[in-house]
XYZ file of C-alpha atoms in Angstrom:
774
model
C -25.508 66.892 12.796
C -29.239 67.076 12.952
C -31.755 68.003 10.377
C -35.101 70.091 10.456
C -38.033 70.246 8.206
C -41.359 72.319 8.158
C -42.023 75.424 9.990
C -41.192 75.933 13.658
C -43.711 78.453 14.263
C -46.225 77.436 17.004
C -44.742 73.941 17.116
C -44.419 71.634 20.199
C -41.725 69.350 21.435
C -43.403 66.642 19.574
C -43.249 68.534 16.127
C -39.524 69.160 17.056
C -39.168 65.373 17.293
C -40.626 64.661 13.956
C -38.768 67.332 12.129
C -35.063 66.087 12.933
C -33.129 63.074 12.046
C -31.454 62.811 15.269
C -33.415 62.370 18.309
C -33.933 65.575 20.310
C -31.915 64.202 23.370
C -29.035 63.920 20.721
C -29.254 67.705 20.183
C -29.790 68.831 23.809
C -27.665 66.444 25.335
C -27.593 66.098 29.070
C -30.457 68.847 29.153
C -31.989 67.140 32.395
C -28.842 68.038 34.230
C -28.538 71.615 32.871
C -27.598 74.301 35.269
C -27.384 77.692 33.440
C -28.093 79.036 29.994
C -27.152 81.597 27.559
C -28.646 82.379 24.541
C -27.457 84.571 21.446
C -30.336 85.454 19.008
C -29.201 87.209 15.717
C -30.981 88.359 12.703
C -31.017 84.660 11.232
C -29.679 82.129 13.752
C -30.061 81.339 17.445
C -26.970 80.025 19.258
C -27.806 78.381 22.656
C -25.261 77.646 25.238
C -25.702 75.727 28.404
C -23.702 74.302 31.376
C -24.603 70.828 32.737
C -23.127 68.189 34.589
C -22.462 64.811 33.310
C -22.247 61.563 35.224
C -19.990 58.992 33.564
C -17.856 55.983 34.755
C -14.246 56.076 35.496
C -11.625 53.047 36.284
C -10.050 53.683 39.984
C -7.085 51.811 41.196
C -5.734 51.364 44.648
C -3.555 49.128 46.714
C -4.856 46.275 48.370
C -5.111 46.415 52.192
C -2.679 44.018 53.695
C -2.930 45.034 57.200
C -4.414 41.711 58.300
C -1.917 39.437 56.200
C 1.576 38.339 56.880
C 2.879 38.400 53.158
C 1.124 38.881 49.829
C 0.239 36.104 47.841
C 2.407 35.529 44.464
C -0.761 34.872 42.414
C -2.302 38.339 43.809
C -2.733 41.352 40.954
C -0.478 44.444 42.446
C -3.710 46.424 42.863
C -7.350 46.411 42.750
C -9.700 48.056 40.231
C -13.114 49.549 40.748
C -15.354 51.214 38.510
C -16.873 54.485 39.991
C -19.358 57.094 39.013
C -17.850 60.687 38.423
C -19.307 63.916 37.655
C -17.779 66.596 35.457
C -18.706 69.927 33.947
C -19.770 70.069 30.231
C -20.408 73.143 27.799
C -22.937 72.557 25.092
C -23.472 74.592 22.245
C -26.234 74.434 19.653
C -26.823 76.577 16.519
C -30.181 76.629 14.600
C -32.182 78.773 12.644
C -34.578 81.342 14.261
C -37.474 79.513 12.284
C -37.107 76.747 14.903
C -36.896 78.804 17.810
C -40.347 78.012 19.267
C -40.060 74.414 18.850
C -36.706 74.307 20.577
C -37.888 76.427 23.285
C -40.926 74.054 24.054
C -38.588 71.041 23.873
C -36.092 72.720 26.431
C -38.867 73.674 28.727
C -40.212 70.084 28.976
C -36.946 68.923 29.844
C -35.792 71.407 32.311
C -35.653 69.432 35.719
C -32.805 70.699 38.011
C -31.993 74.381 36.602
C -30.322 76.224 39.325
C -31.333 79.600 38.044
C -34.353 81.481 37.171
C -32.460 83.815 34.738
C -31.392 83.301 31.203
C -28.460 85.219 29.897
C -29.098 86.701 26.311
C -27.258 88.965 23.844
C -27.810 89.690 20.302
C -30.850 91.636 18.703
C -33.078 88.782 19.310
C -32.670 89.162 23.100
C -35.114 91.913 22.514
C -37.284 90.630 19.740
C -37.945 87.212 21.480
C -37.795 88.414 25.173
C -41.372 87.887 25.908
C -41.461 84.457 23.834
C -38.351 83.176 25.929
C -39.654 84.320 29.393
C -43.243 82.770 28.563
C -41.830 79.335 26.962
C -39.013 78.642 29.725
C -40.465 80.730 32.805
C -37.032 82.341 33.096
C -36.187 85.990 33.269
C -34.220 87.326 30.358
C -30.933 89.316 31.129
C -29.665 90.986 28.273
C -25.846 91.288 27.841
C -23.712 93.511 25.609
C -23.176 91.828 22.334
C -19.735 93.101 21.463
C -18.256 92.203 24.809
C -19.679 88.565 24.446
C -18.343 88.343 20.846
C -14.746 89.253 21.849
C -14.733 87.264 25.150
C -16.080 84.150 23.415
C -13.523 84.463 20.786
C -10.700 84.598 23.054
C -12.079 81.685 25.204
C -12.250 79.469 22.020
C -8.900 80.272 20.950
C -7.298 79.469 24.179
C -9.114 76.347 24.552
C -9.338 74.762 21.106
C -5.905 74.721 19.751
C -6.943 74.366 15.914
C -10.102 76.720 15.832
C -8.674 79.168 13.084
C -7.660 78.223 9.784
C -6.223 79.899 6.454
C -8.328 78.968 3.330
C -6.947 79.284 -0.055
C -8.901 78.019 -3.091
C -7.032 75.901 -5.457
C -4.045 75.106 -3.104
C -3.770 71.476 -1.789
C -5.060 71.472 0.697
C -7.369 74.429 0.560
C -7.609 74.563 4.428
C -4.658 75.147 6.509
C -5.267 75.354 10.254
C -3.334 77.367 12.382
C -2.024 76.217 16.106
C -3.442 78.942 18.457
C -0.659 80.174 20.820
C -0.810 82.885 23.649
C 0.500 85.595 21.198
C -2.820 85.872 19.307
C -3.284 89.600 20.010
C -3.609 91.682 18.370
C -6.176 90.741 15.706
C -9.107 92.028 13.661
C -12.354 90.170 14.143
C -14.629 90.245 11.181
C -17.872 88.938 12.432
C -20.082 87.745 9.527
C -23.484 87.279 10.594
C -26.633 88.941 9.157
C -24.599 91.823 8.889
C -20.907 92.278 9.273
C -18.924 93.949 12.382
C -15.160 94.531 12.295
C -13.523 94.833 15.653
C -9.712 95.518 16.529
C -8.852 93.273 19.430
C -5.676 94.301 21.290
C -5.908 92.474 24.725
C -8.277 90.307 26.552
C -10.356 93.357 27.784
C -9.326 96.079 25.267
C -10.942 96.036 21.878
C -12.480 98.671 19.375
C -15.272 98.439 16.951
C -13.726 100.114 13.713
C -16.202 99.332 10.928
C -18.925 97.180 9.453
C -21.277 96.464 6.663
C -24.879 95.739 6.131
C -24.154 93.099 3.540
C -23.744 89.886 5.183
C -25.265 86.515 5.563
C -28.668 87.867 5.654
C -28.048 89.469 2.506
C -27.240 86.154 0.930
C -30.186 84.489 2.328
C -32.622 87.146 1.330
C -31.202 87.280 -2.389
C -31.367 83.482 -2.492
C -34.843 83.545 -1.406
C -35.871 86.121 -4.020
C -33.987 84.076 -6.835
C -34.932 80.614 -6.058
C -37.824 78.651 -4.808
C -36.355 77.984 -1.252
C -35.892 79.906 1.818
C -34.097 77.503 3.444
C -30.544 78.482 4.461
C -28.473 75.077 3.940
C -30.342 74.503 0.579
C -29.278 78.026 -0.582
C -25.701 76.908 0.431
C -25.852 73.870 -1.404
C -27.185 75.553 -4.458
C -24.337 78.313 -4.205
C -21.766 75.552 -4.019
C -22.977 74.397 -7.643
C -22.761 77.816 -9.047
C -20.103 79.434 -11.050
C -19.815 83.083 -10.247
C -17.646 84.050 -13.222
C -20.636 83.885 -15.364
C -22.236 86.879 -13.723
C -19.152 88.503 -11.969
C -16.782 90.772 -14.188
C -13.180 89.622 -13.511
C -9.865 91.667 -14.135
C -9.285 89.643 -17.056
C -12.506 90.274 -18.764
C -11.626 94.121 -18.790
C -7.663 93.853 -19.420
C -7.351 90.645 -21.191
C -3.784 89.227 -20.967
C -2.603 92.823 -20.135
C -3.484 92.214 -16.372
C -0.378 90.323 -15.940
C 1.850 93.459 -16.653
C -0.209 95.291 -14.033
C 0.697 92.644 -11.367
C -2.914 91.693 -10.910
C -4.476 88.348 -10.992
C -6.995 87.771 -13.823
C -9.380 86.005 -11.554
C -9.715 89.078 -9.290
C -13.220 90.339 -9.265
C -13.485 93.872 -10.886
C -17.168 94.162 -10.576
C -19.692 92.043 -8.798
C -22.640 90.907 -11.269
C -20.970 93.110 -13.902
C -21.584 90.613 -16.479
C -25.472 90.207 -15.663
C -26.671 93.312 -17.604
C -25.153 92.013 -20.978
C -24.994 88.249 -20.632
C -27.329 86.338 -22.782
C -29.094 84.495 -19.895
C -31.979 83.251 -21.812
C -35.417 83.219 -20.152
C -33.821 83.797 -16.721
C -30.793 83.509 -14.501
C -29.884 80.110 -13.158
C -30.331 80.302 -9.422
C -27.356 78.090 -8.926
C -25.006 80.465 -10.909
C -26.524 83.416 -9.432
C -26.052 82.450 -5.980
C -22.529 81.490 -6.990
C -21.752 85.277 -7.157
C -24.959 86.385 -5.052
C -22.706 87.411 -1.963
C -19.252 87.527 -0.615
C -17.700 88.837 2.543
C -16.492 92.500 2.462
C -13.123 92.522 0.634
C -12.032 96.061 1.672
C -10.774 96.593 5.115
C -10.980 99.739 7.262
C -8.432 102.121 5.879
C -6.235 102.429 9.005
C -2.696 103.068 9.031
C -1.669 100.241 11.047
C -3.474 96.707 10.770
C -2.863 93.767 13.436
C -0.908 90.711 11.862
C -3.796 88.594 11.659
C -7.397 88.869 10.716
C -9.966 86.323 12.279
C -13.050 85.915 10.249
C -16.132 84.482 12.125
C -19.850 83.967 11.839
C -22.073 81.474 10.115
C -21.843 83.328 6.656
C -18.238 81.872 6.216
C -18.771 78.339 7.386
C -16.105 76.307 5.345
C -18.506 73.586 4.523
C -20.246 75.400 1.902
C -18.668 78.677 1.039
C -15.660 78.045 -0.788
C -16.009 80.777 -3.383
C -16.803 83.536 -0.972
C -13.926 82.569 1.246
C -11.818 82.531 -1.617
C -12.883 86.018 -2.424
C -12.477 87.322 1.294
C -9.028 85.908 1.538
C -7.757 88.339 -1.184
C -6.884 91.794 -0.077
C -7.841 94.349 -2.389
C -4.538 95.997 -4.056
C -5.238 99.443 -3.077
C -4.910 98.181 0.568
C -1.875 96.428 0.455
C 0.485 99.351 1.193
C -1.321 99.682 4.487
C 0.280 96.382 5.615
C 3.905 97.604 5.788
C 6.613 94.866 5.900
C 4.409 92.443 7.502
C 2.217 89.832 6.123
C -1.679 89.822 6.832
C -3.146 86.561 7.708
C -6.890 86.185 7.332
C -7.960 83.180 9.520
C -11.283 81.907 9.832
C -13.528 80.355 12.669
C -14.580 76.944 11.461
C -17.449 76.407 13.484
C -19.345 79.549 14.309
C -22.140 78.810 16.708
C -19.278 79.177 19.514
C -17.964 82.442 19.992
C -21.187 84.653 20.607
C -22.815 82.868 23.689
C -19.402 81.191 24.570
C -17.641 83.339 26.825
C -20.715 84.761 27.850
C -21.777 81.598 29.559
C -18.318 80.758 30.843
C -17.281 84.334 32.093
C -20.626 85.573 33.479
C -21.864 82.529 34.801
C -19.507 79.715 35.525
C -16.294 81.006 36.599
C -15.123 83.798 38.608
C -11.783 83.023 37.661
C -11.640 81.970 33.947
C -8.010 80.822 34.404
C -8.927 78.207 37.094
C -9.657 75.484 34.706
C -8.984 74.464 31.091
C -11.339 72.998 28.546
C -11.343 70.660 25.696
C -13.588 69.768 22.883
C -15.441 66.480 23.205
C -15.171 64.907 19.661
C -17.810 62.565 20.608
C -20.467 65.100 21.003
C -19.453 67.698 18.426
C -20.643 67.771 15.018
C -17.774 69.154 13.346
C -17.816 70.832 10.122
C -20.651 69.067 8.324
C -21.180 69.541 4.610
C -24.690 70.625 3.159
C -23.589 68.915 0.119
C -24.876 65.191 -0.422
C -22.250 64.859 -2.890
C -19.688 65.211 -0.128
C -21.461 63.174 2.473
C -23.757 60.702 0.780
C -24.894 59.312 4.094
C -26.867 62.547 4.574
C -30.139 63.491 2.957
C -30.624 67.097 1.576
C -31.435 69.192 4.487
C -33.890 72.125 5.263
C -32.272 73.277 8.191
C -29.431 72.268 10.678
C -28.533 71.944 14.232
C -24.683 72.363 14.616
C -23.227 70.944 17.964
C -20.194 71.792 19.949
C -19.361 70.161 23.538
C -16.713 70.921 25.663
C -15.458 69.228 28.804
C -14.072 71.001 31.638
C -10.510 69.607 32.886
C -9.564 69.612 36.460
C -6.869 72.083 36.315
C -5.576 74.440 33.921
C -3.131 73.450 31.029
C 0.037 75.605 29.940
C 3.084 75.274 28.040
C 6.097 73.248 28.933
C 8.528 75.808 29.984
C 11.378 74.110 28.137
C 9.989 74.633 24.758
C 12.113 76.656 22.649
C 9.648 78.721 20.965
C 5.996 78.093 22.252
C 4.586 80.354 19.425
C 5.770 78.270 16.709
C 5.571 74.864 18.425
C 3.289 72.274 16.449
C 2.984 68.713 18.207
C 2.028 66.911 15.444
C 4.481 65.487 12.817
C 2.254 64.772 9.977
C -0.914 66.941 8.886
C -3.106 64.349 7.544
C -5.242 67.221 5.970
C -2.141 67.866 3.900
C -0.787 64.354 3.076
C -3.763 62.538 1.180
C -1.576 59.213 0.926
C -0.955 59.121 4.684
C -4.431 60.092 5.423
C -5.866 57.344 3.340
C -3.909 54.741 5.236
C -4.325 55.849 8.650
C -8.239 56.176 8.101
C -8.316 52.815 6.784
C -6.101 51.472 9.607
C -8.341 52.671 12.263
C -11.429 51.225 10.483
C -9.777 48.003 10.315
C -8.829 47.897 13.998
C -12.494 48.908 15.030
C -13.397 45.256 15.406
C -10.539 44.744 17.797
C -11.314 47.708 19.764
C -15.058 46.586 19.897
C -13.993 43.136 21.165
C -11.805 44.534 23.770
C -14.165 46.947 25.188
C -16.923 44.035 25.679
C -14.311 41.942 27.193
C -13.265 44.495 29.762
C -16.693 44.565 31.215
C -17.463 40.793 31.705
C -20.450 41.298 34.076
C -22.157 43.906 32.136
C -25.499 42.881 30.625
C -25.579 45.565 28.032
C -21.771 45.998 27.169
C -22.075 44.383 23.730
C -25.004 46.886 22.894
C -22.911 49.705 23.979
C -19.987 48.703 22.266
C -21.844 48.390 19.049
C -23.114 51.832 19.512
C -19.607 52.985 20.008
C -18.646 51.294 16.774
C -21.396 53.041 14.672
C -20.483 56.404 16.115
C -16.603 56.197 15.529
C -17.055 54.638 12.206
C -19.507 57.480 11.431
C -16.954 59.967 12.277
C -14.314 58.359 10.270
C -16.465 58.504 7.214
C -16.941 62.268 7.643
C -13.319 62.798 7.906
C -12.898 60.823 4.601
C -15.250 63.460 2.959
C -14.068 66.242 5.160
C -10.460 65.858 6.642
C -10.796 69.288 8.077
C -14.134 68.563 10.207
C -12.565 68.758 13.412
C -9.551 71.006 12.576
C -6.266 69.748 11.843
C -6.398 65.827 11.071
C -3.713 63.970 12.749
C -2.891 60.403 14.080
C -3.472 62.345 17.596
C -6.920 63.485 16.826
C -8.002 60.195 15.531
C -6.707 58.503 18.882
C -8.327 61.159 20.763
C -11.639 60.891 18.840
C -11.674 56.972 19.693
C -11.093 57.572 23.355
C -13.760 60.210 23.405
C -16.366 57.662 21.727
C -15.271 55.013 24.231
C -16.025 57.416 27.126
C -19.292 58.233 25.537
C -20.599 54.843 26.002
C -19.276 54.221 29.231
C -16.154 52.264 28.431
C -13.628 54.211 30.685
C -10.607 52.082 30.513
C -10.920 48.828 28.286
C -7.340 47.982 28.842
C -7.591 48.128 32.749
C -7.428 44.346 33.220
C -4.536 43.917 30.753
C -2.698 46.604 32.392
C -3.377 44.980 35.792
C -2.184 41.747 34.664
C 1.130 43.140 32.690
C 2.095 45.223 35.760
C 1.859 42.159 38.193
C 4.027 39.926 35.782
C 6.373 42.841 35.225
C 6.765 43.487 38.939
C 7.898 39.840 39.505
C 10.792 40.330 36.982
C 11.975 43.784 38.300
C 14.670 42.492 40.829
C 16.141 39.798 38.151
C 16.302 42.542 35.663
C 18.211 44.993 38.114
C 20.693 42.533 39.320
C 21.566 41.568 35.673
C 22.290 45.274 35.016
C 24.229 45.784 38.157
C 26.369 42.953 36.986
C 27.729 44.777 33.826
C 30.288 47.153 33.431
C 29.477 50.681 33.164
C 29.370 51.041 29.304
C 27.670 47.829 28.788
C 25.056 48.736 31.324
C 24.266 51.897 29.449
C 23.645 50.342 26.423
C 21.540 47.751 28.127
C 19.468 50.318 29.881
C 18.550 52.079 26.264
C 17.892 48.304 24.950
C 15.614 47.738 27.897
C 13.612 51.114 27.285
C 13.305 50.247 23.659
C 12.208 46.797 24.510
C 9.943 47.957 26.770
C 8.315 50.018 24.369
C 7.356 47.161 21.965
C 4.546 46.283 24.508
C 1.987 48.499 23.051
C -1.378 47.057 22.732
C -2.359 49.937 20.421
C -0.126 48.516 17.660
C -1.661 45.695 15.588
C 1.645 44.123 14.983
C 2.260 43.738 18.582
C -1.107 42.871 19.836
C -1.297 39.978 17.294
C 1.899 38.599 18.696
C 0.712 39.034 22.465
C -2.581 37.428 21.862
C -1.023 34.558 19.921
C 1.929 33.983 22.387
C 1.334 34.611 25.921
C 4.828 33.938 26.645
C 6.144 36.544 24.641
C 8.204 38.529 27.224
C 11.065 41.192 27.879
C 13.894 39.142 26.298
C 11.987 38.172 23.249
C 11.083 41.769 22.712
C 14.993 42.628 22.702
C 15.434 40.047 20.054
C 12.715 41.699 17.809
C 14.717 45.052 17.943
C 16.792 46.289 14.888
C 20.210 45.706 15.238
C 22.651 48.853 15.357
C 23.068 51.143 13.367
C 19.321 52.004 14.134
C 17.215 53.928 11.711
C 17.953 57.088 13.787
C 20.940 56.498 15.914
C 22.310 59.200 18.276
C 23.505 56.540 20.941
C 27.363 57.251 20.367
C 26.779 60.974 21.113
C 24.296 60.079 24.185
C 27.078 57.637 25.694
C 29.652 60.520 25.338
C 27.543 62.861 27.309
C 26.982 60.383 29.882
C 30.847 60.485 30.649
C 30.263 64.254 31.546
C 28.736 65.858 34.549
C 25.374 64.483 35.526
C 22.210 66.373 34.578
C 20.410 68.259 37.440
C 17.032 67.158 36.623
C 15.414 64.873 34.143
C 11.718 65.186 33.138
C 10.586 61.515 31.409
C 7.320 61.066 29.856
C 6.374 57.576 30.274
C 4.448 55.428 27.722
C 2.985 51.875 28.393
C 2.189 49.913 31.612
C 3.535 46.612 32.419
C 7.179 45.855 30.831
C 7.510 49.014 29.390
C 7.709 51.386 32.700
C 8.664 48.729 35.005
C 11.464 46.992 33.221
C 12.096 49.689 30.736
C 11.855 53.112 32.525
C 12.467 52.351 36.017
C 15.918 50.941 35.539
C 16.720 53.907 33.447
C 15.192 56.214 36.343
C 17.424 54.343 39.015
C 20.616 54.832 36.841
C 19.994 58.634 36.507
C 19.213 58.750 40.331
C 22.531 56.911 41.144
C 24.344 59.545 39.048
C 22.974 62.302 41.127
C 20.060 63.526 38.701
C 16.641 64.209 40.184
C 13.788 62.710 38.007
C 10.358 63.804 37.328
C 8.352 60.943 36.069
C 5.275 62.292 34.160
C 2.341 59.801 33.221
C -1.066 60.227 31.727
C -3.928 61.621 34.165
C -6.337 59.416 32.367
C -6.488 56.186 30.550
C -5.603 55.765 26.813
C -5.066 52.401 25.347
C -2.499 50.699 27.745
C -0.659 53.710 28.735
C 0.262 53.838 32.329
C -1.780 56.571 34.298
C -0.488 58.624 37.109
C -2.613 56.598 39.504
C -1.165 53.177 38.431
C 2.492 54.730 38.493
C 2.048 55.593 42.357
C 1.200 51.746 43.053
C 3.935 50.663 40.792
C 6.502 52.908 42.443
C 5.351 51.940 45.722
C 5.941 48.058 44.769
C 9.248 48.888 43.439
C 10.488 50.866 46.530
C 9.713 47.906 48.768
C 12.304 46.048 46.613
C 14.958 48.471 45.728
C 16.506 50.947 47.986
C 17.531 53.594 45.296
C 14.211 53.902 44.425
C 12.995 53.918 47.963
C 15.460 56.663 49.118
C 14.642 58.792 46.317
C 11.021 58.828 46.819
C 11.465 59.462 50.438
C 13.761 62.341 49.769
C 11.835 63.908 46.878
C 14.474 63.287 44.431
C 12.196 61.129 42.292
C 8.708 62.733 41.918
C 5.714 61.436 40.094
C 3.486 63.895 38.165
C 0.620 63.808 35.956
C 0.563 65.355 32.565
C -2.960 66.391 32.336
C -3.702 64.336 29.269
C -5.595 61.177 28.591
C -4.134 60.713 25.181
C -1.726 58.245 23.534
C -0.064 61.372 22.102
C 1.542 64.364 24.071
C 0.909 68.036 23.250
C 3.632 70.012 25.093
C 1.632 73.157 24.904
C -1.229 71.744 27.134
C 0.546 70.292 30.146
C -0.763 70.260 33.662
C 0.312 73.609 35.501
C 1.622 71.645 38.318
C 4.156 69.795 36.264
C 5.075 73.036 34.474
C 5.763 74.715 37.792
C 7.835 71.655 39.124
C 9.805 71.582 35.928
C 10.816 75.151 36.420
C 11.361 74.866 40.027
C 13.569 71.928 39.596
C 15.701 73.284 36.819
C 15.128 70.246 34.360
C 17.756 70.165 31.826
C 17.051 66.821 30.214
C 13.610 65.819 28.382
C 13.104 62.075 27.712
C 10.077 61.462 25.529
C 9.557 57.553 24.806
C 6.866 55.867 22.674
C 5.650 56.025 18.997
C 2.634 58.258 19.967
C 4.616 60.827 22.008
C 7.926 60.805 20.140
C 7.176 59.875 16.532
C 3.463 60.867 15.718
C 4.152 63.947 18.063
C 7.225 65.825 19.247
C 9.337 64.196 16.542
C 10.375 68.021 15.544
C 9.644 69.665 18.730
C 12.635 72.035 19.842
C 13.626 72.315 23.357
C 15.752 74.718 25.235
C 17.535 71.719 26.795
C 18.850 68.258 25.912
C 16.382 65.846 25.023
C 15.976 62.103 24.241
C 13.146 60.836 21.774
C 13.017 57.217 21.529
C 10.541 54.468 20.174
C 10.376 51.325 18.468
C 8.246 51.674 15.076
C 5.432 48.912 15.432
C 3.643 49.790 12.062
C 5.093 48.566 8.671
C 3.716 51.240 6.549
C 5.174 54.053 8.932
C 8.388 52.199 9.176
C 8.460 51.770 5.361
C 7.940 55.478 4.952
C 10.704 56.383 7.332
C 13.208 54.296 5.470
C 13.174 51.415 7.758
C 11.547 47.976 8.644
C 9.060 46.893 11.330
C 10.737 47.204 14.745
C 13.082 49.761 13.601
C 14.544 51.874 16.334
C 14.498 55.851 16.700
C 16.946 56.981 19.036
C 17.221 60.532 18.698
C 19.517 62.755 21.141
C 19.379 66.371 20.471
C 21.321 69.210 22.033
C 20.081 72.810 21.719
C 22.158 75.257 19.636
C 24.450 77.612 21.647
């Protein structure tokens, strides 16, 4: 979050540099590589969107070329690693007050180097008001677009690509913010856009919507009244004053009129009966306190249009309801007037909010009009490293910030290589929630995990530097990573809702994004290379010992092998401490670490009984870690399923995260195993074993955002068994996921606090076999 001061009128790029806390290149990131622009200028705020290309480092793996060698050397690693430059697409969104538009345009003009177009798409009233200024400053032609179309398309785009974009707010509850998981069934909804004024639109489909009402009382009203009542004309300072106000000193409530009798009427005593109703009779002394006045100065429209049928949800967006500073206003907005209740019928109206409003005006406007002819060709995800989140304007909430006069809100989204879709085997995609614990809701868990990630930061920095021994600036970049991630964690301590629902998954993903930001694409690449090489040398011995067992003994040994392999997780401090202090710690030692049966969650007997029946048609297995986990745990289990006549789809991460096995690594591992084992070799050749990528680069697993190719294959092959292994994939996420087929969720708990909370101890075992209800 950047900060501004002084007037932007007539300013130059230099003056912009002096007026903000962050450097301008932190606000307008990758501007030199900007290709296309779109801008939405409202009555008070400007929202700029631009598309750029971003060059960053990626770790690639490939098999060695052994064409000129008779045999491979025993000491040789299983593959080679190279770091390459890759170019990807990114969307940038910046929101700032209109006061600073000239300074911002000057800075943008000075840094436009490779712009591919001479036209800038614009919407909003300012597209007319500031047309000449924009064309003069940027030397680009302004092409004006319909504001309502941009608004709706942008909203749909955000809801589709950011799963936790909308939230319900209820003042006084714990927590007050409850984020909603977005699903394809978002339609229909009412969009209440609160900017300088208010527009209300009924949205029925992607392309069908209708304007049904509005109000002239909006964010501009608040700003104007605040400027009249106080000594400041700065929007964020007014928000800070409002957050300290008490509206009950000026607003007349139902209880002020009825006293205790309001209960017999079925009304809340705190319901506002008359805005500013006390002002005429209250003894305010020499003047009305600005903070108190602003506490009740403005509220979003409480009455919805009197239509006979309302959609099941109301989505409220616009800077006028930003949750960081509008608690009281949102509290009132969330209450539907009693007279409107009969219109709702038997359903429940849900009023949701857009948490970061600079997005949805220019958002789809840029994406739909300029970037993609087919908007379904790609999926996008928020880049947590570049987004400012829901930053509070209150210094009390975020003491690292000084009071501000103006702000630049930032959002960045990265384009993924292919579209992400639901796993077809989800029982009910509309109710699926990937995360097991919402840390926004669970204060005790939130405190623990934030502290846990803070304490692990030194180790991550050390690992990042060690992964690039030849780099002269690795230590400097690692320190920058440390500071950025530390700041994110402090923001989340004060505002757990800053990036939507706070979970262990989001904390892990934010860390990965910050590592990539400073060119640490795969800090564990060397570790994985070594671990895979060691495990491959043990594969045949493990297989021979399994084949020597009787059928029932072998099934238990295979499961224990899966669990023992899952111990090798460098992301768990209890494990990394062991692995660093005892390099000889191996597969057999891990087996001895496991909890004895009965396990903490133990469905093994039920699973064994199922194996005595007919084989599954096709198993989808989500693998976890490299090395011992995938090679000595997963592949022997895969081999057994193949021997039973079950086809197997082995899904691995598309990109690196911790020491998780990636798709490209799995291809090489499978190739090496196939050279040693005829069962794997024939299955690969005949297409009974297929290796696929998940579309994810996370230690956790969101089954609603999987690679489309994987989803298509699962449907085509008729998968009837899903195996999810690992603490991140089967405990932090998907522990409660309901599927339409049989599932195995298994993990070893490698965190003492979590194990105790679940009723177990370190290295307790989760083995959860589930069969869907008939």
